[in-house]
């Protein structure tokens, strides 16, 4: 047996404090060594936030919390989960934080604090449940497929037959790791983008890495190469697959809301189950996750009915209603808030900015710009600090990036306990964010303000031009490193040779639905001469607003209103 392992009652290995510390150190070390390879598993050829980098930054922040945590397995894993949530960047960071929270929850309730194999199996099962709950529309072929395969393999009815000694934590994690590696390899055939690139899912690879690190922490033996990562030449291809967009068949609206505090709900024994049943009565695609706060999601033809259900619990916050066919927001009148003794309390606003010029425009509008320390995507902690830094009790929050939306929602949930209501305005690009801050008025009623900012963002079509970092197959055709990529609504639809001409092509696409009144042009740090003039030729009589954004990833951002 590994000399550093610990036996419980002289028979089985358990996860104790030294093993837990080894696990965290090994996971961080392995991720530092492989984050670049995991980044390379990204068919999206624009380096706007790679999975490996996001996971590494998330785990580094988690490790900081562990250093000052209580020296118990429960204390270490709780600190790990809390730190991961603070450091989470993008979908991959949020899902990882959710999985670690599931482990911490089960470890914290282990009888006598002993984390044996059965407790570990329960923790990985709970991790799977929370990972799935974090995603509104789960897709097979992602990390969720791998976590579910592991959870099914660890069901109590079959665990003894599968591992022989289900109380042995090493036996359990070895079995989990083997199942996860098989499920990771299977992701290649589960998604067309992965199959075409002949690679595995990046987020799933990160999850397998965590299991491998725990196996090594308990056994002292390296798990070996990570399938599809260490043992393959990923070159310039790979994949990190986003979750599918909302379907347009079925109910007309998507309703999402948060309940910071769940009341007694008519003294029901299980108010969460009751909320799920009631929402199912007014729509479908129901997801209810968490306890304090509760996050809820439903597709329905009657958004008001869903909100009436919510109000039976208390005051819903962060309400978002989206028309599924068009993706546009529908303003929702809620009870006025933020006022005390007849006075109107100023509303704060924070927004992510990827460049100094963009940050300057946001600040000039009276909002607080947040520039990520990683120069790419924002972390939960950075957004929490910015929200609390406004000093306001009502704050509008703009992610300005689709993949950062779950991070911003997590930040909003975290500040709720501080007496601050953070209202997320769904801005999927920075030009949508500029449109939203243009109507920011801190003295408006918070609900009226958020509705107006949401409408301004939803009314802005957005596109961009970038330079391909790697070869990839895209909806716009095959690209090679150095090609100009034209994106509309976040999707690559054109591939060409010249970034200036690509800006003209993208703008023409954005204008296809009608003549715009305003065209916003945000120039990146590498924008070449002549781009503004070429865009003016295409824009016609529309007013053009030029911003020296200074962003690095995108040569130019375009918005049409």
CSV table of N, CA and C in Angstrom, one decimal, residues 399-482:
chain,number,residue,atom,x,y,z
A,399,UNK,N,-22.6,41.3,-18.0
A,399,UNK,CA,-21.5,40.4,-18.2
A,399,UNK,C,-20.8,40.7,-19.5
A,400,UNK,N,-21.5,41.2,-20.5
A,400,UNK,CA,-21.0,41.6,-21.9
A,400,UNK,C,-20.3,40.4,-22.5
A,401,UNK,N,-20.6,39.2,-22.2
A,401,UNK,CA,-20.0,38.0,-22.7
A,401,UNK,C,-20.9,36.8,-22.4
A,402,UNK,N,-21.3,36.0,-23.4
A,402,UNK,CA,-22.2,34.9,-23.2
A,402,UNK,C,-21.7,33.9,-22.2
A,403,UNK,N,-20.4,33.6,-22.3
A,403,UNK,CA,-19.9,32.5,-21.4
A,403,UNK,C,-19.6,33.0,-20.0
A,404,UNK,N,-19.6,34.3,-19.7
A,404,UNK,CA,-19.5,34.8,-18.4
A,404,UNK,C,-20.8,35.0,-17.7
A,405,UNK,N,-21.9,34.7,-18.4
A,405,UNK,CA,-23.2,34.9,-17.8
A,405,UNK,C,-23.4,34.1,-16.5
A,406,UNK,N,-23.1,32.8,-16.5
A,406,UNK,CA,-23.2,32.0,-15.3
A,406,UNK,C,-22.4,32.5,-14.1
A,407,UNK,N,-21.2,33.1,-14.5
A,407,UNK,CA,-20.3,33.6,-13.4
A,407,UNK,C,-21.0,34.8,-12.8
A,408,UNK,N,-21.6,35.7,-13.6
A,408,UNK,CA,-22.2,36.9,-13.1
A,408,UNK,C,-23.4,36.5,-12.3
A,409,UNK,N,-24.2,35.5,-12.7
A,409,UNK,CA,-25.3,35.1,-11.9
A,409,UNK,C,-24.9,34.6,-10.5
A,410,UNK,N,-23.7,33.9,-10.5
A,410,UNK,CA,-23.2,33.4,-9.3
A,410,UNK,C,-22.8,34.5,-8.4
A,411,UNK,N,-22.2,35.6,-8.9
A,411,UNK,CA,-21.8,36.8,-8.2
A,411,UNK,C,-23.1,37.4,-7.6
A,412,UNK,N,-24.1,37.5,-8.4
A,412,UNK,CA,-25.4,38.1,-7.9
A,412,UNK,C,-26.0,37.3,-6.8
A,413,UNK,N,-25.9,36.0,-6.9
A,413,UNK,CA,-26.4,35.2,-5.8
A,413,UNK,C,-25.6,35.4,-4.5
A,414,UNK,N,-24.3,35.5,-4.7
A,414,UNK,CA,-23.4,35.7,-3.5
A,414,UNK,C,-23.6,37.0,-2.8
A,415,UNK,N,-23.8,38.1,-3.5
A,415,UNK,CA,-24.0,39.3,-2.8
A,415,UNK,C,-25.4,39.5,-2.2
A,416,UNK,N,-26.3,38.6,-2.5
A,416,UNK,CA,-27.7,38.7,-1.9
A,416,UNK,C,-27.6,38.6,-0.4
A,417,UNK,N,-26.7,37.8,0.1
A,417,UNK,CA,-26.6,37.7,1.6
A,417,UNK,C,-26.0,39.0,2.2
A,418,UNK,N,-25.5,39.9,1.4
A,418,UNK,CA,-25.0,41.2,2.0
A,418,UNK,C,-26.0,42.3,1.9
A,419,UNK,N,-27.3,42.0,1.6
A,419,UNK,CA,-28.3,43.0,1.5
A,419,UNK,C,-28.3,43.7,0.2
A,420,UNK,N,-27.6,43.2,-0.8
A,420,UNK,CA,-27.5,43.9,-2.1
A,420,UNK,C,-28.3,43.0,-3.2
A,421,UNK,N,-29.1,43.7,-3.9
A,421,UNK,CA,-29.8,43.0,-5.0
A,421,UNK,C,-29.1,43.3,-6.3
A,422,UNK,N,-28.4,42.3,-6.9
A,422,UNK,CA,-27.8,42.5,-8.2
A,422,UNK,C,-28.7,42.0,-9.3
A,423,UNK,N,-28.9,42.8,-10.2
A,423,UNK,CA,-29.9,42.5,-11.3
A,423,UNK,C,-29.1,42.3,-12.6
A,424,UNK,N,-29.1,41.1,-13.1
A,424,UNK,CA,-28.3,40.7,-14.3
A,424,UNK,C,-29.0,41.2,-15.6
A,425,UNK,N,-28.3,42.0,-16.3
A,425,UNK,CA,-28.8,42.4,-17.7
A,425,UNK,C,-28.1,41.5,-18.7
A,426,UNK,N,-28.8,40.7,-19.4
A,426,UNK,CA,-28.2,39.7,-20.3
A,426,UNK,C,-27.6,40.4,-21.5
A,427,UNK,N,-26.3,40.8,-21.4
A,427,UNK,CA,-25.6,41.3,-22.5
A,427,UNK,C,-24.6,40.3,-23.0
A,428,UNK,N,-24.7,39.9,-24.3
A,428,UNK,CA,-23.9,38.8,-24.8
A,428,UNK,C,-22.6,39.3,-25.5
A,429,UNK,N,-22.5,40.6,-25.6
A,429,UNK,CA,-21.3,41.2,-26.3
A,429,UNK,C,-21.1,42.6,-25.7
A,430,UNK,N,-19.9,43.1,-25.9
A,430,UNK,CA,-19.6,44.4,-25.3
A,430,UNK,C,-20.4,45.6,-26.0
A,431,UNK,N,-20.7,45.4,-27.3
A,431,UNK,CA,-21.5,46.5,-27.9
A,431,UNK,C,-22.9,46.5,-27.4
A,432,UNK,N,-23.5,45.3,-27.0
A,432,UNK,CA,-24.7,45.3,-26.3
A,432,UNK,C,-24.6,46.0,-25.0
A,433,UNK,N,-23.5,45.8,-24.3
A,433,UNK,CA,-23.2,46.5,-23.0
A,433,UNK,C,-23.2,48.0,-23.2
A,434,UNK,N,-22.5,48.4,-24.3
A,434,UNK,CA,-22.5,49.9,-24.5
A,434,UNK,C,-23.9,50.5,-24.7
A,435,UNK,N,-24.7,49.7,-25.5
A,435,UNK,CA,-26.1,50.2,-25.7
A,435,UNK,C,-26.8,50.2,-24.3
A,436,UNK,N,-26.6,49.3,-23.5
A,436,UNK,CA,-27.3,49.3,-22.2
A,436,UNK,C,-26.8,50.4,-21.3
A,437,UNK,N,-25.5,50.6,-21.2
A,437,UNK,CA,-25.0,51.7,-20.3
A,437,UNK,C,-25.4,53.1,-20.8
A,438,UNK,N,-25.7,53.2,-22.1
A,438,UNK,CA,-26.1,54.4,-22.7
A,438,UNK,C,-27.4,54.9,-22.2
A,439,UNK,N,-28.2,54.0,-21.6
A,439,UNK,CA,-29.5,54.4,-21.1
A,439,UNK,C,-29.5,54.3,-19.5
A,440,UNK,N,-28.3,54.1,-19.0
A,440,UNK,CA,-28.2,54.0,-17.5
A,440,UNK,C,-28.5,55.3,-16.8
A,441,UNK,N,-29.5,55.3,-15.9
A,441,UNK,CA,-29.8,56.4,-15.1
A,441,UNK,C,-29.9,55.9,-13.6
A,442,UNK,N,-29.0,56.3,-12.8
A,442,UNK,CA,-29.0,55.7,-11.4
A,442,UNK,C,-30.2,56.1,-10.6
A,443,UNK,N,-31.0,57.2,-11.0
A,443,UNK,CA,-32.1,57.6,-10.2
A,443,UNK,C,-33.4,57.0,-10.6
A,444,UNK,N,-33.4,56.1,-11.7
A,444,UNK,CA,-34.6,55.5,-12.1
A,444,UNK,C,-35.0,54.4,-11.1
A,445,UNK,N,-36.2,54.0,-11.1
A,445,UNK,CA,-36.7,52.8,-10.3
A,445,UNK,C,-35.9,51.6,-10.8
A,446,UNK,N,-35.3,50.8,-10.0
A,446,UNK,CA,-34.5,49.7,-10.4
A,446,UNK,C,-35.1,48.8,-11.5
A,447,UNK,N,-36.4,48.4,-11.3
A,447,UNK,CA,-37.0,47.5,-12.2
A,447,UNK,C,-37.2,48.2,-13.6
A,448,UNK,N,-37.6,49.5,-13.6
A,448,UNK,CA,-37.7,50.2,-14.8
A,448,UNK,C,-36.4,50.4,-15.5
A,449,UNK,N,-35.3,50.6,-14.7
A,449,UNK,CA,-34.0,50.8,-15.3
A,449,UNK,C,-33.5,49.5,-15.9
A,450,UNK,N,-33.6,48.4,-15.2
A,450,UNK,CA,-33.2,47.1,-15.8
A,450,UNK,C,-34.0,46.7,-17.0
A,451,UNK,N,-35.3,47.0,-17.0
A,451,UNK,CA,-36.1,46.7,-18.2
A,451,UNK,C,-35.6,47.5,-19.4
A,452,UNK,N,-35.3,48.8,-19.2
A,452,UNK,CA,-34.8,49.7,-20.2
A,452,UNK,C,-33.5,49.2,-20.8
A,453,UNK,N,-32.6,48.9,-19.9
A,453,UNK,CA,-31.2,48.5,-20.3
A,453,UNK,C,-31.3,47.1,-21.0
A,454,UNK,N,-32.2,46.2,-20.6
A,454,UNK,CA,-32.3,44.9,-21.2
A,454,UNK,C,-32.9,45.1,-22.6
A,455,UNK,N,-33.9,46.0,-22.8
A,455,UNK,CA,-34.4,46.3,-24.1
A,455,UNK,C,-33.4,46.9,-25.0
A,456,UNK,N,-32.6,47.8,-24.5
A,456,UNK,CA,-31.5,48.4,-25.3
A,456,UNK,C,-30.5,47.4,-25.8
A,457,UNK,N,-30.1,46.5,-24.9
A,457,UNK,CA,-29.2,45.4,-25.3
A,457,UNK,C,-29.8,44.5,-26.3
A,458,UNK,N,-31.1,44.1,-26.0
A,458,UNK,CA,-31.7,43.1,-26.9
A,458,UNK,C,-32.0,43.7,-28.3
A,459,UNK,N,-32.1,45.0,-28.4
A,459,UNK,CA,-32.3,45.7,-29.7
A,459,UNK,C,-31.0,46.0,-30.5
A,460,UNK,N,-29.9,45.5,-30.0
A,460,UNK,CA,-28.6,45.7,-30.6
A,460,UNK,C,-28.1,44.4,-31.2
A,461,UNK,N,-28.0,44.3,-32.6
A,461,UNK,CA,-27.4,43.2,-33.2
A,461,UNK,C,-25.9,43.4,-33.1
A,462,UNK,N,-25.2,42.3,-32.9
A,462,UNK,CA,-23.7,42.4,-32.6
A,462,UNK,C,-22.9,41.5,-33.5
A,463,UNK,N,-21.8,41.9,-33.9
A,463,UNK,CA,-20.8,41.1,-34.6
A,463,UNK,C,-19.4,41.5,-34.3
A,464,UNK,N,-18.4,40.8,-34.9
A,464,UNK,CA,-17.1,41.1,-34.6
A,464,UNK,C,-16.2,40.5,-35.7
A,465,UNK,N,-14.9,40.9,-35.7
A,465,UNK,CA,-13.9,40.3,-36.6
A,465,UNK,C,-12.7,39.9,-35.7
A,466,UNK,N,-12.2,38.7,-35.9
A,466,UNK,CA,-11.0,38.3,-35.2
A,466,UNK,C,-10.1,37.6,-36.2
A,467,UNK,N,-8.9,37.3,-35.7
A,467,UNK,CA,-7.9,36.5,-36.5
A,467,UNK,C,-7.8,35.1,-36.0
A,468,UNK,N,-7.9,34.1,-36.8
A,468,UNK,CA,-7.9,32.7,-36.4
A,468,UNK,C,-6.5,32.4,-35.8
A,469,UNK,N,-6.6,31.8,-34.6
A,469,UNK,CA,-5.3,31.3,-33.9
A,469,UNK,C,-5.0,29.9,-34.3
A,470,UNK,N,-5.9,29.1,-34.8
A,470,UNK,CA,-5.7,27.7,-35.1
A,470,UNK,C,-6.6,27.4,-36.3
A,471,UNK,N,-6.2,26.3,-36.9
A,471,UNK,CA,-7.1,25.7,-38.0
A,471,UNK,C,-8.3,25.1,-37.3
A,472,UNK,N,-9.5,25.2,-38.0
A,472,UNK,CA,-10.7,24.7,-37.4
A,472,UNK,C,-11.7,24.6,-38.5
A,473,UNK,N,-12.7,23.8,-38.3
A,473,UNK,CA,-13.9,23.8,-39.1
A,473,UNK,C,-15.0,24.6,-38.5
A,474,UNK,N,-15.5,25.6,-39.2
A,474,UNK,CA,-16.5,26.6,-38.6
A,474,UNK,C,-17.7,26.6,-39.5
A,475,UNK,N,-18.8,27.1,-39.0
A,475,UNK,CA,-20.0,27.3,-39.8
A,475,UNK,C,-19.8,28.1,-41.0
A,476,UNK,N,-18.7,29.0,-41.0
A,476,UNK,CA,-18.4,29.8,-42.2
A,476,UNK,C,-17.4,29.1,-43.1
A,477,UNK,N,-17.0,27.9,-42.8
A,477,UNK,CA,-16.0,27.2,-43.6
A,477,UNK,C,-14.7,26.9,-42.8
A,478,UNK,N,-13.8,26.2,-43.5
A,478,UNK,CA,-12.6,25.9,-42.8
A,478,UNK,C,-11.6,27.1,-42.8
A,479,UNK,N,-11.0,27.3,-41.6
A,479,UNK,CA,-10.1,28.4,-41.5
A,479,UNK,C,-8.7,27.9,-41.1
A,480,UNK,N,-7.7,28.7,-41.4
A,480,UNK,CA,-6.3,28.4,-41.1
A,480,UNK,C,-5.8,29.5,-40.2
A,481,UNK,N,-4.7,29.3,-39.5
A,481,UNK,CA,-4.1,30.4,-38.6
A,481,UNK,C,-3.9,31.6,-39.5
A,482,UNK,N,-4.3,32.8,-39.0
A,482,UNK,CA,-4.1,34.0,-39.7
A,482,UNK,C,-5.2,34.5,-40.5
